[in-house]
Structures are given as structure tokens and as C-alpha cells.
mmCIF file of C-alpha atoms in Angstrom:
data_model
loop_
_atom_site.group_PDB
_atom_site.id
_atom_site.type_symbol
_atom_site.label_atom_id
_atom_site.label_comp_id
_atom_site.label_asym_id
_atom_site.label_seq_id
_atom_site.Cartn_x
_atom_site.Cartn_y
_atom_site.Cartn_z
ATOM 1 C CA MET A 91 20.145 -20.947 11.673
ATOM 2 C CA SER A 92 18.862 -20.067 15.132
ATOM 3 C CA ALA A 93 18.490 -16.552 16.476
ATOM 4 C CA ASN A 94 19.685 -15.007 19.718
ATOM 5 C CA ASP A 95 17.678 -12.153 21.252
ATOM 6 C CA ASN A 96 20.868 -10.444 22.446
ATOM 7 C CA VAL A 97 22.350 -9.930 18.980
ATOM 8 C CA LYS A 98 21.299 -8.381 15.698
ATOM 9 C CA TRP A 99 19.784 -11.026 13.462
ATOM 10 C CA VAL A 100 18.341 -9.998 10.121
ATOM 11 C CA ARG A 101 16.329 -11.514 7.297
ATOM 12 C CA LEU A 102 18.782 -12.237 4.472
ATOM 13 C CA GLY A 103 16.256 -11.242 1.806
ATOM 14 C CA ASP A 104 16.410 -7.634 3.014
ATOM 15 C CA TYR A 105 20.128 -7.467 2.186
ATOM 16 C CA ILE A 106 20.474 -9.391 -1.096
ATOM 17 C CA GLU A 107 18.987 -9.057 -4.561
ATOM 18 C CA LEU A 108 18.732 -11.168 -7.694
ATOM 19 C CA CYS A 109 21.018 -10.556 -10.677
ATOM 20 C CA ASP A 110 19.980 -11.401 -14.219
ATOM 21 C CA GLU A 111 22.633 -9.988 -16.539
ATOM 22 C CA ARG A 112 22.800 -12.035 -19.754
ATOM 23 C CA ASN A 113 25.531 -12.590 -22.338
ATOM 24 C CA SER A 114 23.247 -11.171 -25.056
ATOM 25 C CA ASP A 115 26.026 -9.252 -26.809
ATOM 26 C CA GLY A 116 28.304 -12.315 -26.927
ATOM 27 C CA LYS A 117 31.042 -10.638 -24.909
ATOM 28 C CA TYR A 118 31.979 -13.880 -23.149
ATOM 29 C CA ALA A 119 32.920 -17.177 -24.810
ATOM 30 C CA VAL A 120 32.992 -20.903 -24.011
ATOM 31 C CA ASP A 121 36.243 -20.511 -22.069
ATOM 32 C CA ASP A 122 34.358 -18.310 -19.596
ATOM 33 C CA VAL A 123 31.653 -20.898 -18.810
ATOM 34 C CA ARG A 124 31.733 -22.388 -15.317
ATOM 35 C CA GLY A 125 29.843 -24.895 -13.242
ATOM 36 C CA ILE A 126 29.331 -24.842 -9.471
ATOM 37 C CA SER A 127 30.511 -27.548 -7.063
ATOM 38 C CA THR A 128 29.236 -28.563 -3.637
ATOM 39 C CA ASP A 129 32.711 -27.595 -2.394
ATOM 40 C CA LYS A 130 31.484 -24.010 -2.852
ATOM 41 C CA LYS A 131 33.670 -23.279 -5.872
ATOM 42 C CA PHE A 132 33.216 -22.346 -9.514
ATOM 43 C CA ILE A 133 34.682 -25.128 -11.655
ATOM 44 C CA PRO A 134 35.253 -25.745 -15.381
ATOM 45 C CA THR A 135 31.966 -26.846 -16.910
ATOM 46 C CA LYS A 136 31.438 -30.552 -17.544
ATOM 47 C CA ALA A 137 28.705 -29.919 -20.112
ATOM 48 C CA ASN A 138 29.164 -30.506 -23.838
ATOM 49 C CA MET A 139 29.226 -26.957 -25.222
ATOM 50 C CA ASP A 140 29.420 -27.859 -28.923
ATOM 51 C CA GLY A 141 26.941 -25.713 -30.836
ATOM 52 C CA VAL A 142 25.446 -24.199 -27.662
ATOM 53 C CA SER A 143 24.368 -20.552 -27.854
ATOM 54 C CA LEU A 144 25.753 -18.559 -24.933
ATOM 55 C CA SER A 145 23.493 -15.545 -25.398
ATOM 56 C CA SER A 146 21.103 -16.669 -22.649
ATOM 57 C CA TYR A 147 23.856 -17.587 -20.193
ATOM 58 C CA LYS A 148 24.037 -15.519 -17.030
ATOM 59 C CA ILE A 149 26.998 -13.302 -16.184
ATOM 60 C CA VAL A 150 28.406 -13.520 -12.662
ATOM 61 C CA ASN A 151 30.538 -10.491 -11.886
ATOM 62 C CA ASN A 152 33.185 -10.169 -9.209
ATOM 63 C CA ARG A 153 31.776 -10.483 -5.652
ATOM 64 C CA GLU A 154 28.486 -11.896 -6.905
ATOM 65 C CA PHE A 155 27.008 -15.271 -5.915
ATOM 66 C CA ALA A 156 25.451 -18.136 -7.815
ATOM 67 C CA TYR A 157 23.818 -21.338 -6.633
ATOM 68 C CA VAL A 158 21.998 -24.394 -7.951
ATOM 69 C CA ALA A 159 18.481 -24.464 -6.550
ATOM 70 C CA ASP A 160 18.142 -28.221 -7.193
ATOM 71 C CA THR A 161 19.530 -29.903 -4.069
ATOM 72 C CA SER A 162 18.641 -33.490 -5.043
ATOM 73 C CA ARG A 163 21.418 -36.049 -5.440
ATOM 74 C CA ARG A 164 24.169 -33.701 -4.261
ATOM 75 C CA GLY A 165 25.232 -35.514 -1.133
ATOM 76 C CA ASP A 166 23.134 -33.304 1.168
ATOM 77 C CA LYS A 167 25.086 -30.221 0.105
ATOM 78 C CA ILE A 168 24.116 -27.139 -1.854
ATOM 79 C CA ALA A 169 26.202 -26.079 -4.855
ATOM 80 C CA LEU A 170 26.977 -22.418 -4.211
ATOM 81 C CA ALA A 171 29.924 -20.120 -4.884
ATOM 82 C CA LEU A 172 31.143 -16.531 -4.646
ATOM 83 C CA ASN A 173 32.994 -15.188 -7.680
ATOM 84 C CA THR A 174 36.353 -13.794 -6.549
ATOM 85 C CA THR A 175 37.748 -13.380 -10.084
ATOM 86 C CA SER A 176 36.730 -11.523 -13.223
ATOM 87 C CA SER A 177 33.273 -12.024 -14.759
ATOM 88 C CA ILE A 178 32.257 -15.554 -15.777
ATOM 89 C CA LEU A 179 29.304 -17.285 -17.436
ATOM 90 C CA ILE A 180 26.969 -19.838 -15.877
ATOM 91 C CA SER A 181 23.898 -21.748 -17.009
ATOM 92 C CA SER A 182 20.662 -19.774 -17.154
ATOM 93 C CA ILE A 183 19.026 -22.268 -14.783
ATOM 94 C CA TYR A 184 21.317 -21.186 -11.931
ATOM 95 C CA THR A 185 20.324 -18.430 -9.505
ATOM 96 C CA THR A 186 22.607 -15.391 -9.264
ATOM 97 C CA PHE A 187 22.472 -12.755 -6.546
ATOM 98 C CA LYS A 188 24.528 -10.120 -4.764
ATOM 99 C CA SER A 189 24.630 -8.020 -1.630
ATOM 100 C CA LYS A 190 22.497 -4.886 -2.036
ATOM 101 C CA ASP A 191 25.106 -2.816 -0.216
ATOM 102 C CA ASN A 192 28.642 -4.136 0.283
ATOM 103 C CA LYS A 193 29.175 -1.551 3.023
ATOM 104 C CA GLU A 194 26.389 -3.105 5.043
ATOM 105 C CA LEU A 195 26.738 -6.813 4.209
ATOM 106 C CA LEU A 196 30.190 -7.880 3.074
ATOM 107 C CA PRO A 197 29.925 -10.575 0.339
ATOM 108 C CA GLU A 198 32.900 -12.442 1.774
ATOM 109 C CA TYR A 199 31.280 -12.491 5.217
ATOM 110 C CA LEU A 200 28.036 -13.794 3.737
ATOM 111 C CA PHE A 201 30.029 -16.494 1.953
ATOM 112 C CA LEU A 202 31.397 -17.660 5.330
ATOM 113 C CA LEU A 203 27.828 -18.065 6.534
ATOM 114 C CA LEU A 204 26.706 -19.944 3.441
ATOM 115 C CA SER A 205 29.788 -22.217 3.359
ATOM 116 C CA ARG A 206 28.998 -23.935 6.649
ATOM 117 C CA SER A 207 27.740 -27.499 6.820
ATOM 118 C CA GLU A 208 24.938 -26.122 9.003
ATOM 119 C CA PHE A 209 23.681 -24.103 6.033
ATOM 120 C CA ASP A 210 23.898 -27.194 3.801
ATOM 121 C CA ARG A 211 21.624 -29.025 6.232
ATOM 122 C CA TYR A 212 19.272 -26.037 6.442
ATOM 123 C CA ALA A 213 19.035 -25.798 2.647
ATOM 124 C CA ARG A 214 18.288 -29.520 2.292
ATOM 125 C CA PHE A 215 15.656 -29.427 5.039
ATOM 126 C CA ASN A 216 13.957 -26.465 3.371
ATOM 127 C CA SER A 217 14.055 -27.873 -0.155
ATOM 128 C CA TRP A 218 10.699 -28.787 -1.642
ATOM 129 C CA GLY A 219 9.426 -30.781 -4.600
ATOM 130 C CA SER A 220 8.397 -34.249 -5.739
ATOM 131 C CA ALA A 221 10.592 -35.377 -8.640
ATOM 132 C CA ARG A 222 13.258 -32.822 -7.702
ATOM 133 C CA GLU A 223 13.690 -30.930 -4.472
ATOM 134 C CA THR A 224 14.690 -27.277 -4.787
ATOM 135 C CA PHE A 225 15.852 -24.582 -2.400
ATOM 136 C CA ASP A 226 14.339 -21.637 -4.187
ATOM 137 C CA TRP A 227 14.988 -17.904 -3.922
ATOM 138 C CA SER A 228 12.144 -17.286 -1.479
ATOM 139 C CA GLU A 229 13.574 -19.872 0.931
ATOM 140 C CA LEU A 230 17.020 -18.281 0.723
ATOM 141 C CA CYS A 231 15.506 -14.884 1.476
ATOM 142 C CA ARG A 232 13.865 -16.286 4.626
ATOM 143 C CA VAL A 233 17.215 -17.279 6.122
ATOM 144 C CA GLU A 234 18.160 -15.293 9.227
ATOM 145 C CA ILE A 235 21.796 -14.309 9.730
ATOM 146 C CA PRO A 236 23.787 -12.470 12.415
ATOM 147 C CA LEU A 237 24.829 -9.058 11.077
ATOM 148 C CA PRO A 238 27.625 -7.414 13.076
ATOM 149 C CA ASP A 239 29.249 -4.072 12.306
ATOM 150 C CA ILE A 240 31.021 -3.992 8.911
ATOM 151 C CA ASN A 241 34.427 -3.681 10.607
ATOM 152 C CA ILE A 242 33.789 -6.862 12.565
ATOM 153 C CA GLN A 243 32.705 -8.577 9.343
ATOM 154 C CA LYS A 244 36.015 -7.543 7.736
ATOM 155 C CA GLU A 245 37.994 -8.756 10.740
ATOM 156 C CA LEU A 246 36.311 -12.165 10.663
ATOM 157 C CA VAL A 247 36.904 -12.496 6.918
ATOM 158 C CA ASP A 248 40.576 -11.527 7.321
ATOM 159 C CA ILE A 249 41.083 -14.219 9.970
ATOM 160 C CA TYR A 250 39.457 -16.837 7.762
ATOM 161 C CA ASN A 251 41.330 -15.746 4.631
ATOM 162 C CA GLY A 252 44.670 -15.805 6.446
ATOM 163 C CA LEU A 253 44.267 -19.470 7.342
ATOM 164 C CA LYS A 254 42.843 -20.244 3.897
ATOM 165 C CA ALA A 255 45.882 -18.610 2.253
ATOM 166 C CA LEU A 256 48.198 -20.733 4.414
ATOM 167 C CA ALA A 257 46.436 -23.883 3.201
ATOM 168 C CA GLU A 258 46.483 -22.796 -0.446
ATOM 169 C CA GLN A 259 50.138 -21.747 -0.388
ATOM 170 C CA ASN A 260 51.218 -25.126 0.927
ATOM 171 C CA GLU A 261 48.886 -27.000 -1.420
ATOM 172 C CA ALA A 262 50.513 -25.135 -4.296
ATOM 173 C CA LEU A 263 53.908 -26.468 -3.163
ATOM 174 C CA ILE A 264 52.880 -30.124 -3.130
ATOM 175 C CA GLU A 265 52.928 -30.851 -6.869
ATOM 176 C CA PRO A 266 56.260 -29.113 -7.695
ATOM 177 C CA LEU A 267 57.949 -30.628 -4.646
ATOM 178 C CA SER A 268 56.607 -34.069 -5.543
ATOM 179 C CA LYS A 269 57.878 -33.761 -9.113
ATOM 180 C CA ALA A 270 61.254 -32.475 -7.924
ATOM 181 C CA CYS A 271 61.601 -35.420 -5.548
ATOM 182 C CA GLU A 272 60.703 -37.900 -8.297
ATOM 183 C CA ALA A 273 63.157 -36.240 -10.685
ATOM 184 C CA PHE A 274 65.926 -36.405 -8.080
ATOM 185 C CA ILE A 275 65.349 -40.145 -7.606
ATOM 186 C CA VAL A 276 65.327 -40.751 -11.380
ATOM 187 C CA ASP A 277 68.572 -38.793 -11.639
ATOM 188 C CA CYS A 278 70.132 -40.978 -8.940
ATOM 189 C CA LYS A 279 69.136 -44.102 -10.873
ATOM 190 C CA ALA A 280 70.857 -42.744 -13.967
ATOM 191 C CA LYS A 281 74.039 -41.572 -12.246
ATOM 192 C CA TYR A 282 74.785 -44.137 -9.573
ATOM 193 C CA PRO A 283 75.184 -47.935 -9.552
ATOM 194 C CA GLU A 284 72.414 -50.222 -8.394
ATOM 195 C CA VAL A 285 72.928 -52.513 -5.423
ATOM 196 C CA ILE A 286 71.018 -55.526 -4.134
ATOM 197 C CA LEU A 287 69.033 -54.420 -1.100
ATOM 198 C CA GLY A 288 69.613 -57.728 0.686
ATOM 199 C CA GLU A 289 73.280 -56.778 1.157
ATOM 200 C CA TYR A 290 72.235 -53.781 3.258
ATOM 201 C CA ILE A 291 69.363 -55.056 5.409
ATOM 202 C CA GLU A 292 68.668 -57.833 7.889
ATOM 203 C CA GLU A 293 65.454 -59.295 9.258
ATOM 204 C CA LEU A 294 64.534 -58.851 12.925
ATOM 205 C CA THR A 295 62.461 -61.495 14.690
ATOM 206 C CA GLU A 296 62.780 -60.528 18.359
ATOM 207 C CA LYS A 297 59.521 -60.932 20.260
ATOM 208 C CA ASN A 298 58.167 -58.968 23.209
ATOM 209 C CA LYS A 299 58.820 -62.047 25.357
ATOM 210 C CA ASP A 300 59.009 -60.216 28.703
ATOM 211 C CA ASN A 301 55.981 -58.050 27.891
ATOM 212 C CA LEU A 302 58.111 -54.945 28.445
ATOM 213 C CA TYR A 303 56.520 -52.931 25.637
ATOM 214 C CA SER A 304 52.846 -52.058 25.380
ATOM 215 C CA LYS A 305 52.636 -49.562 22.508
ATOM 216 C CA VAL A 306 50.937 -51.610 19.782
ATOM 217 C CA LEU A 307 50.599 -50.152 16.287
ATOM 218 C CA GLY A 308 49.326 -51.370 12.951
ATOM 219 C CA LEU A 309 50.138 -50.223 9.416
ATOM 220 C CA SER A 310 48.083 -48.202 6.955
ATOM 221 C CA THR A 311 47.908 -48.009 3.167
ATOM 222 C CA GLN A 312 49.388 -44.509 3.577
ATOM 223 C CA LYS A 313 52.570 -46.294 4.719
ATOM 224 C CA GLU A 314 52.373 -45.020 8.269
ATOM 225 C CA PHE A 315 52.044 -46.609 11.693
ATOM 226 C CA ARG A 316 48.556 -46.190 13.160
ATOM 227 C CA GLU A 317 46.339 -47.477 15.932
ATOM 228 C CA PRO A 318 45.386 -51.121 15.210
ATOM 229 C CA ASN A 319 41.913 -51.767 13.808
ATOM 230 C CA SER A 320 41.452 -55.019 15.702
ATOM 231 C CA ARG A 321 41.107 -55.405 19.447
ATOM 232 C CA VAL A 322 44.399 -56.082 21.177
ATOM 233 C CA ASN A 323 44.923 -57.489 24.656
ATOM 234 C CA LYS A 324 47.733 -55.256 25.877
ATOM 235 C CA GLU A 325 48.270 -57.513 28.864
ATOM 236 C CA GLU A 326 49.426 -60.322 26.585
ATOM 237 C CA LEU A 327 51.821 -59.114 23.897
ATOM 238 C CA THR A 328 54.592 -61.661 24.316
ATOM 239 C CA ASN A 329 54.098 -63.050 20.812
ATOM 240 C CA TYR A 330 54.247 -59.625 19.172
ATOM 241 C CA LYS A 331 57.349 -58.475 17.327
ATOM 242 C CA LEU A 332 59.525 -55.562 18.433
ATOM 243 C CA VAL A 333 60.248 -52.675 16.079
ATOM 244 C CA PRO A 334 63.095 -50.597 17.538
ATOM 245 C CA ASN A 335 63.756 -47.004 16.581
ATOM 246 C CA ASN A 336 64.964 -46.512 12.989
ATOM 247 C CA CYS A 337 63.728 -49.953 11.931
ATOM 248 C CA PHE A 338 61.050 -50.940 9.414
ATOM 249 C CA ALA A 339 57.938 -53.095 9.529
ATOM 250 C CA TYR A 340 55.751 -54.149 6.624
ATOM 251 C CA VAL A 341 52.714 -56.309 5.866
ATOM 252 C CA PRO A 342 53.818 -59.268 3.693
ATOM 253 C CA THR A 343 50.279 -59.951 2.414
ATOM 254 C CA THR A 344 49.662 -57.739 -0.613
ATOM 255 C CA ASP A 345 46.471 -59.047 -2.243
ATOM 256 C CA THR A 346 44.152 -57.137 0.111
ATOM 257 C CA TRP A 347 45.485 -53.579 0.022
ATOM 258 C CA LYS A 348 47.401 -53.772 -3.283
ATOM 259 C CA VAL A 349 50.176 -51.600 -1.816
ATOM 260 C CA PHE A 350 53.442 -52.153 0.032
ATOM 261 C CA ALA A 351 52.241 -51.202 3.528
ATOM 262 C CA CYS A 352 55.576 -50.380 5.111
ATOM 263 C CA ALA A 353 56.707 -47.767 7.634
ATOM 264 C CA LEU A 354 59.870 -46.574 9.340
ATOM 265 C CA ASN A 355 59.680 -46.278 13.123
ATOM 266 C CA LYS A 356 61.050 -42.866 14.101
ATOM 267 C CA GLU A 357 59.965 -43.118 17.737
ATOM 268 C CA GLU A 358 60.716 -45.401 20.677
ATOM 269 C CA THR A 359 60.354 -49.178 20.394
ATOM 270 C CA ILE A 360 56.878 -50.379 19.445
ATOM 271 C CA VAL A 361 55.290 -53.806 19.021
ATOM 272 C CA VAL A 362 53.492 -55.045 15.924
ATOM 273 C CA SER A 363 51.524 -58.088 14.847
ATOM 274 C CA PRO A 364 53.602 -61.281 14.601
ATOM 275 C CA ILE A 365 52.548 -61.619 10.942
ATOM 276 C CA TYR A 366 54.452 -58.437 10.047
ATOM 277 C CA CYS A 367 57.994 -58.556 8.734
ATOM 278 C CA VAL A 368 60.512 -56.400 10.624
ATOM 279 C CA PHE A 369 63.958 -55.414 9.395
ATOM 280 C CA LYS A 370 66.741 -52.881 9.776
ATOM 281 C CA ILE A 371 69.595 -51.434 7.741
ATOM 282 C CA ASN A 372 72.964 -52.885 8.743
ATOM 283 C CA ASN A 373 75.217 -50.826 6.476
ATOM 284 C CA SER A 374 76.177 -47.197 7.138
ATOM 285 C CA ASN A 375 76.260 -46.451 3.396
ATOM 286 C CA LEU A 376 72.452 -46.573 3.223
ATOM 287 C CA LEU A 377 70.280 -44.124 5.171
ATOM 288 C CA SER A 378 67.012 -45.537 6.479
ATOM 289 C CA GLU A 379 65.029 -42.423 5.550
ATOM 290 C CA TYR A 380 66.355 -42.562 1.984
ATOM 291 C CA LEU A 381 65.192 -46.176 1.683
ATOM 292 C CA ASN A 382 61.848 -45.147 3.147
ATOM 293 C CA VAL A 383 61.439 -42.563 0.360
ATOM 294 C CA LEU A 384 62.147 -45.253 -2.250
ATOM 295 C CA PHE A 385 59.280 -47.335 -0.832
ATOM 296 C CA LYS A 386 56.725 -44.517 -1.311
ATOM 297 C CA PRO A 387 56.036 -44.379 -5.092
ATOM 298 C CA ALA A 388 53.195 -46.314 -6.723
ATOM 299 C CA GLU A 389 55.843 -47.785 -9.020
ATOM 300 C CA PHE A 390 57.306 -49.693 -6.077
ATOM 301 C CA ASP A 391 53.818 -50.873 -5.074
ATOM 302 C CA ARG A 392 53.423 -52.365 -8.548
ATOM 303 C CA TYR A 393 56.826 -54.061 -8.275
ATOM 304 C CA VAL A 394 55.829 -55.604 -4.950
ATOM 305 C CA ARG A 395 52.492 -56.839 -6.291
ATOM 306 C CA PHE A 396 54.166 -58.387 -9.340
ATOM 307 C CA ASN A 397 56.667 -60.204 -7.127
ATOM 308 C CA SER A 398 54.154 -61.461 -4.563
ATOM 309 C CA TRP A 399 53.493 -65.174 -4.558
ATOM 310 C CA GLY A 400 50.929 -67.586 -3.143
ATOM 311 C CA SER A 401 47.613 -69.293 -3.837
ATOM 312 C CA ALA A 402 45.116 -68.409 -1.091
ATOM 313 C CA ARG A 403 47.116 -65.290 -0.205
ATOM 314 C CA GLU A 404 49.877 -63.564 -2.104
ATOM 315 C CA ASN A 405 52.903 -62.576 -0.051
ATOM 316 C CA PHE A 406 55.953 -60.417 -0.615
ATOM 317 C CA ASN A 407 58.345 -62.169 1.727
ATOM 318 C CA PHE A 408 61.655 -60.913 3.068
ATOM 319 C CA GLY A 409 63.568 -62.916 0.486
ATOM 320 C CA GLU A 410 61.824 -61.006 -2.315
ATOM 321 C CA LEU A 411 62.568 -57.714 -0.580
ATOM 322 C CA CYS A 412 66.237 -58.668 -0.481
ATOM 323 C CA ASN A 413 66.175 -59.133 -4.271
ATOM 324 C CA VAL A 414 65.133 -55.522 -4.847
ATOM 325 C CA ARG A 415 67.736 -53.397 -6.609
ATOM 326 C CA ILE A 416 68.106 -49.737 -5.636
ATOM 327 C CA ALA A 417 70.295 -46.844 -6.740
ATOM 328 C CA LEU A 418 72.849 -46.037 -4.041
ATOM 329 C CA PRO A 419 74.177 -42.473 -4.298
ATOM 330 C CA PRO A 420 76.655 -40.973 -1.809
ATOM 331 C CA ILE A 421 75.299 -40.130 1.632
ATOM 332 C CA LYS A 422 75.084 -36.389 0.876
ATOM 333 C CA ASN A 423 72.885 -37.099 -2.153
ATOM 334 C CA GLN A 424 70.708 -39.454 -0.140
ATOM 335 C CA GLN A 425 70.305 -36.674 2.415
ATOM 336 C CA SER A 426 69.275 -34.249 -0.333
ATOM 337 C CA VAL A 427 66.486 -36.625 -1.374
ATOM 338 C CA ILE A 428 65.424 -36.939 2.269
ATOM 339 C CA ASN A 429 65.387 -33.158 2.769
ATOM 340 C CA LEU A 430 63.283 -32.630 -0.336
ATOM 341 C CA TYR A 431 60.844 -35.347 0.681
ATOM 342 C CA ASN A 432 60.555 -33.901 4.198
ATOM 343 C CA CYS A 433 59.688 -30.500 2.701
ATOM 344 C CA LEU A 434 56.959 -32.193 0.671
ATOM 345 C CA GLU A 435 55.544 -33.958 3.728
ATOM 346 C CA GLU A 436 55.672 -30.747 5.766
ATOM 347 C CA ALA A 437 53.720 -28.886 3.072
ATOM 348 C CA LYS A 438 51.098 -31.666 3.054
ATOM 349 C CA LYS A 439 50.867 -31.587 6.839
ATOM 350 C CA ILE A 440 50.506 -27.803 7.079
ATOM 351 C CA ALA A 441 47.898 -27.730 4.306
ATOM 352 C CA SER A 442 45.900 -30.569 5.871
ATOM 353 C CA GLU A 443 45.997 -29.038 9.352
ATOM 354 C CA ALA A 444 45.014 -25.625 7.978
ATOM 355 C CA ARG A 445 42.026 -27.152 6.161
ATOM 356 C CA ASP A 446 40.954 -28.977 9.322
ATOM 357 C CA LYS A 447 41.229 -25.756 11.332
ATOM 358 C CA LEU A 448 39.194 -23.898 8.714
ATOM 359 C CA LYS A 449 36.323 -26.322 9.314
ATOM 360 C CA GLU A 450 36.504 -25.591 13.036
ATOM 361 C CA LEU A 451 37.155 -21.878 12.595
ATOM 362 C CA CYS A 452 34.156 -21.027 10.437
ATOM 363 C CA PRO A 453 31.512 -21.923 13.082
ATOM 364 C CA ALA A 454 33.611 -20.164 15.738
ATOM 365 C CA LEU A 455 33.772 -16.980 13.674
ATOM 366 C CA ILE A 456 30.028 -17.041 13.089
ATOM 367 C CA GLN A 457 29.450 -17.517 16.806
ATOM 368 C CA ARG A 458 31.648 -14.501 17.443
ATOM 369 C CA ALA A 459 29.638 -12.502 14.922
ATOM 370 C CA ALA A 460 26.425 -13.538 16.652
ATOM 371 C CA ASN A 461 27.762 -12.409 20.019
ATOM 372 C CA SER A 462 29.268 -9.125 18.835
#
């Protein structure tokens, strides 16, 4: 929370004030009680509310803040949130406050400042106590913040909220798309005949004997190719297996990760560890991406674990994979499953990237405020 002589920095305590409105008239009920998370959100309370009187509980109105002064055992984060909904109730031990003048200090702008990991570290460093360390009201008031013109505050908040909305919109799509994809697969199982997978795939054992390929990848529990964890001598890859485009590779050993670590190569030829099993589809009636979708569910992981054999190490060998039975709908139906799954993955990707950018954006916005 450092200051710059070229910008307007102010003492936060001059712009905020405590709130202490209580639920003395019983206007709000148990359903209105919330807790506060270190993710800077109000959350459903985890406390047992049976027989608890709510008359002493504090009311947090729209655009008001609350935080937990006790910073011990919270993973070096402070539990703080801004209420963006209708009025709620919180425990009387929490501290509630608000901006004295929303036309001078925008609550949403202040929330950007207080949401940063830098503020978490500041709050922990300035927490005091023996049995429990607390970041009390006086310490919060001593914080110095950059205070640009209100229009600049609004602009910064709008930029942040735009990216946040993009993340939330795509996160909201994930569950319904996931359920729709699962339902589509279940429907295929009910409508179309099952086939033995071994009649549609063949194992590949070609090695990188001429050392022509140098892109080495491993496999992850997320069922994706990734950079290998172990050191690899890229000058000597002749014993490594080739995975051409549109072919699969998987880890036969299943007792370590407990999942079927398998991925479809959608890029140019890569090389993988010689212990991996590599295979391809050899029948035009089965699309590789459709099969890849069938490998994703936890249900298939459980099937693989149940059918893994061995003493020191349990393996799901290629012979067992060939025994798998799958529903085989017409190509157009397979493509529909693929399209739905790709929409799901795109929503996950956009949401994840937006969240990552939010982490980078917040400090950048604050820096802009400091330099305005």
C-alpha cells in the first residue's frame, strides 16, 4: 500500500464509517443470514442457527461492506465482502462499514482495492494479538489508497465488471452444458446398439527410431497432453513412441492417479514415453472426437480401475480397452455430441481465461488509478 507523491493518496478512514444497524425488530430471518469467505464473497452461513436469536445480528445493506477482523487460520487472506444484493444479516462479531459519500469514493472501486492479494498481505502483516491476530477497525482506517476522480473510478469499475461478467456468464453455462452432454450420451446408449471397441481400434507401436520428432509430451489427470514432469533428453528419443495426428495415447498404470489418463492428439505428430499405449481408430463409422468424449466421465474412470489388473502395479492394458462396449450412433449424432462437448470446453476455457485476466487486471487498474 505504498504512496506516490505525484498522485492523490488519502487515508481510508477519512472516507469510510462504521455501520451498526441491528435486526432488533426481527425484520430479517434465518434465510437472510450470511457468512463471509476469503474469496471476498458473502456465502450461506455454516453455523447451526437452531434456537439462535437474530435480534443482535447486524444488517448489511446494499453497497455496504463487512469483514472478519480475525485473520488467524484463514490462509493469509482476509474475509471481506461488498453486498451487491438486497439487505442481509451477518454475525454481530463482524465489522460493517460503508463509504461516507458514494460520490467521492465509489464502493465498487474501494472493493477493487480491498480484493487484491496485496491488501490480504497488508492486512495479515498489520494484524495483532497473541491467541488470535486481528486486523481491527483502526488499522483499516490507517490504510492509504489512491483516490482518482469519481468518473475515473467508474471507468475502472466498468472495465473490471465487464471481464467479471464474461467469466460469470460462461461459468453459468458449464453446468447446463455438462448435463446436456451427459443426457445426450445416455440417450445414445438407450437408442443405439453397443459395439465392442476392439473392432474399431488398433494399437500403434511405431518408435521414433530416426529421431525425427522432438516434441515430447506427457499426460495429465485432466486427460490432456502436457509438458513432461521428468527430465527428457531430447537428443535421444529413439525409444519413444509416435502419436500421429488424430490418434490416442494413454497411461496403462491406473493405481497411481485413479483415472484413465488418455488424450487425443489434435496437433502434429508428437512422441510419448514408451510405457504409454498408443492407438487409433481404423473404422470410419466411429469419430475419434466422439470416442474421446466417452473417455471423459468419472464413470469410465471407475470402469477402467475395476478392470485393471496386476500385483505390484495395476494396469489397464490394450486388450482390456478392446473389451469396452460403447454405443455407436450414426455419424451425425456423434457429431452432435462432439459439438455440445466443444461448447462446454469453450465455456470452461473462456471462464478460466477471464478469471486469470481478472487477477492481472486488478493491479493494473489500481496502478492506473494511482497515476491518474
